[in-house]
């Protein structure tokens, strides 16, 4: 297995410029997360060698591979649209890369069998792609990428054509296989839940740049920018004036350690609900096992989410005003 590094990589098109520095550790599962058009696929294609950067270098385990073709890089790729050969059986589809490499017959059979077992498709080797469900087709694509025993696995929105239940199952299976093989993986998605669920680290991208990179919970609870905060879920962002190191809103006090304008950030589940009069309830929603409350404090909206047993009132008797406590917060850059 290898580490992957993008050093000062740039790529320019009409109206778009990608600039990335990125270091993926040996055996790591790193996700590129961001909205459509931010440069996720381009970054992945540069790692694969399908796209040449205008400047900068691509390194595998410290070795410069920038000028190597994709087939010289020992990578496995899975795309969104499966891209299976329709006229070939599952076996043939998976064996294709090995036949190109002219491996002996017995070795090919052994490896295809291994890959089929790995992705849970044993017994389906004689089917054609059109005789498979979307989820099964994507498993074939995954087996085809893994069968060559690549040093780096690249996945570009591999689950986005599947329905929600299958997506959840397959994502945890991809993660299991990745851990089992210890394979360095770069995964592309625009689905924040998927990214949180599978990644060792997430790089959040925004218009051609990595805005922040870190472990899922670090990004979720300590985003540096409003973009990252909003992209990773529901946010409370309060623009307040701090005096003597403290920003106040109603009875809430945030020890921010600076003076002047600040952006205080916290997640809905960091808001505790108590009996009290701090906030006016302007709306609420019952969600599976929890309640979301929309609150107003001096013209600022705060969203709180609590498990039902933690509410100081019955879910069907929401009082007009509640007390609130914010358990933890961080500051966003202005
Ligand atoms: N071959 C190309 N020629 C010109 N522009 C391109 C080319 N490939 C990508 N782009 C542009 O580069 C930008 C980033 O594209 P990219 O496909 O990397 O985004 P993405 O983050 O993968 O988006 P999506 O989530 O929609 O797949 C877009 O503005 C796109 O139009
Ligand atoms: Mg893309």
PDB file of N, CA, C and O and ligand atoms in Angstrom, residues 13 16 35-42 157 190, ligand 1:
ATOM      1  N   UNK A  13      -9.457  25.540 -16.301  1.00  0.00           N
ATOM      2  CA  UNK A  13     -10.328  25.552 -17.467  1.00  0.00           C
ATOM      3  C   UNK A  13     -11.004  26.905 -17.515  1.00  0.00           C
ATOM      4  O   UNK A  13     -10.965  27.637 -16.526  1.00  0.00           O
ATOM      5  N   UNK A  16     -12.757  28.110 -14.369  1.00  0.00           N
ATOM      6  CA  UNK A  16     -12.553  27.231 -13.219  1.00  0.00           C
ATOM      7  C   UNK A  16     -11.074  27.006 -12.983  1.00  0.00           C
ATOM      8  O   UNK A  16     -10.319  26.760 -13.911  1.00  0.00           O
ATOM      9  N   UNK A  35     -19.871  20.495  -3.033  1.00  0.00           N
ATOM     10  CA  UNK A  35     -21.002  20.637  -3.948  1.00  0.00           C
ATOM     11  C   UNK A  35     -20.602  20.375  -5.396  1.00  0.00           C
ATOM     12  O   UNK A  35     -19.416  20.305  -5.721  1.00  0.00           O
ATOM     13  N   UNK A  36     -21.590  20.238  -6.228  1.00  0.00           N
ATOM     14  CA  UNK A  36     -21.352  19.977  -7.646  1.00  0.00           C
ATOM     15  C   UNK A  36     -20.464  21.062  -8.259  1.00  0.00           C
ATOM     16  O   UNK A  36     -20.654  22.247  -8.011  1.00  0.00           O
ATOM     17  N   UNK A  37     -19.464  20.620  -9.009  1.00  0.00           N
ATOM     18  CA  UNK A  37     -18.604  21.571  -9.715  1.00  0.00           C
ATOM     19  C   UNK A  37     -17.430  22.102  -8.910  1.00  0.00           C
ATOM     20  O   UNK A  37     -16.681  22.942  -9.392  1.00  0.00           O
ATOM     21  N   UNK A  38     -17.218  21.584  -7.683  1.00  0.00           N
ATOM     22  CA  UNK A  38     -16.134  22.129  -6.853  1.00  0.00           C
ATOM     23  C   UNK A  38     -14.771  21.545  -7.218  1.00  0.00           C
ATOM     24  O   UNK A  38     -13.743  22.043  -6.759  1.00  0.00           O
ATOM     25  N   UNK A  39     -14.755  20.475  -8.009  1.00  0.00           N
ATOM     26  CA  UNK A  39     -13.467  19.933  -8.455  1.00  0.00           C
ATOM     27  C   UNK A  39     -13.114  18.560  -7.901  1.00  0.00           C
ATOM     28  O   UNK A  39     -11.969  18.127  -7.993  1.00  0.00           O
ATOM     29  N   UNK A  40     -14.088  17.845  -7.358  1.00  0.00           N
ATOM     30  CA  UNK A  40     -13.830  16.534  -6.767  1.00  0.00           C
ATOM     31  C   UNK A  40     -13.350  15.536  -7.814  1.00  0.00           C
ATOM     32  O   UNK A  40     -12.323  14.877  -7.654  1.00  0.00           O
ATOM     33  N   UNK A  41     -14.126  15.412  -8.899  1.00  0.00           N
ATOM     34  CA  UNK A  41     -13.773  14.448  -9.944  1.00  0.00           C
ATOM     35  C   UNK A  41     -12.437  14.807 -10.587  1.00  0.00           C
ATOM     36  O   UNK A  41     -11.606  13.926 -10.841  1.00  0.00           O
ATOM     37  N   UNK A  42     -12.221  16.093 -10.819  1.00  0.00           N
ATOM     38  CA  UNK A  42     -10.962  16.518 -11.419  1.00  0.00           C
ATOM     39  C   UNK A  42      -9.780  16.100 -10.537  1.00  0.00           C
ATOM     40  O   UNK A  42      -8.783  15.570 -11.027  1.00  0.00           O
ATOM     41  N   UNK A 157     -18.253   8.883  -6.526  1.00  0.00           N
ATOM     42  CA  UNK A 157     -19.697   8.781  -6.286  1.00  0.00           C
ATOM     43  C   UNK A 157     -20.231   7.401  -6.667  1.00  0.00           C
ATOM     44  O   UNK A 157     -21.184   7.288  -7.433  1.00  0.00           O
ATOM     45  N   UNK A 190     -20.901  13.933  -2.688  1.00  0.00           N
ATOM     46  CA  UNK A 190     -21.416  15.229  -2.240  1.00  0.00           C
ATOM     47  C   UNK A 190     -22.421  15.030  -1.104  1.00  0.00           C
ATOM     48  O   UNK A 190     -23.112  15.949  -0.704  1.00  0.00           O
TER      49      UNK A 190
HETATM   50  N1  LIG B   1     -12.585  18.374 -19.473  1.00  0.00           N
HETATM   51  C1  LIG B   1     -13.056  19.536 -19.023  1.00  0.00           C
HETATM   52  N2  LIG B   1     -13.063  20.640 -19.775  1.00  0.00           N
HETATM   53  C2  LIG B   1     -13.500  21.829 -19.322  1.00  0.00           C
HETATM   54  N3  LIG B   1     -13.989  22.005 -18.071  1.00  0.00           N
HETATM   55  C3  LIG B   1     -14.019  20.940 -17.264  1.00  0.00           C
HETATM   56  C4  LIG B   1     -13.575  19.649 -17.685  1.00  0.00           C
HETATM   57  N4  LIG B   1     -13.729  18.792 -16.647  1.00  0.00           N
HETATM   58  C5  LIG B   1     -14.266  19.511 -15.642  1.00  0.00           C
HETATM   59  N5  LIG B   1     -14.432  20.801 -15.998  1.00  0.00           N
HETATM   60  C6  LIG B   1     -14.968  21.861 -15.135  1.00  0.00           C
HETATM   61  O1  LIG B   1     -14.251  21.861 -13.919  1.00  0.00           O
HETATM   62  C7  LIG B   1     -15.119  22.136 -12.835  1.00  0.00           C
HETATM   63  C8  LIG B   1     -15.009  21.017 -11.790  1.00  0.00           C
HETATM   64  O2  LIG B   1     -15.525  19.843 -12.357  1.00  0.00           O
HETATM   65  P1  LIG B   1     -15.539  18.459 -11.566  1.00  0.00           P
HETATM   66  O3  LIG B   1     -16.111  17.444 -12.483  1.00  0.00           O
HETATM   67  O4  LIG B   1     -14.195  18.201 -11.007  1.00  0.00           O
HETATM   68  O5  LIG B   1     -16.541  18.786 -10.379  1.00  0.00           O
HETATM   69  P2  LIG B   1     -17.191  17.807  -9.304  1.00  0.00           P
HETATM   70  O6  LIG B   1     -16.877  18.388  -7.971  1.00  0.00           O
HETATM   71  O7  LIG B   1     -16.789  16.414  -9.544  1.00  0.00           O
HETATM   72  O8  LIG B   1     -18.757  18.008  -9.570  1.00  0.00           O
HETATM   73  P3  LIG B   1     -19.976  16.935  -9.543  1.00  0.00           P
HETATM   74  O9  LIG B   1     -20.344  16.801  -8.082  1.00  0.00           O
HETATM   75  O10 LIG B   1     -21.047  17.613 -10.317  1.00  0.00           O
HETATM   76  O11 LIG B   1     -19.500  15.667 -10.152  1.00  0.00           O
HETATM   77  C9  LIG B   1     -16.502  22.302 -13.411  1.00  0.00           C
HETATM   78  O12 LIG B   1     -16.757  23.678 -13.538  1.00  0.00           O
HETATM   79  C10 LIG B   1     -16.411  21.626 -14.757  1.00  0.00           C
HETATM   80  O13 LIG B   1     -17.297  22.212 -15.682  1.00  0.00           O
END
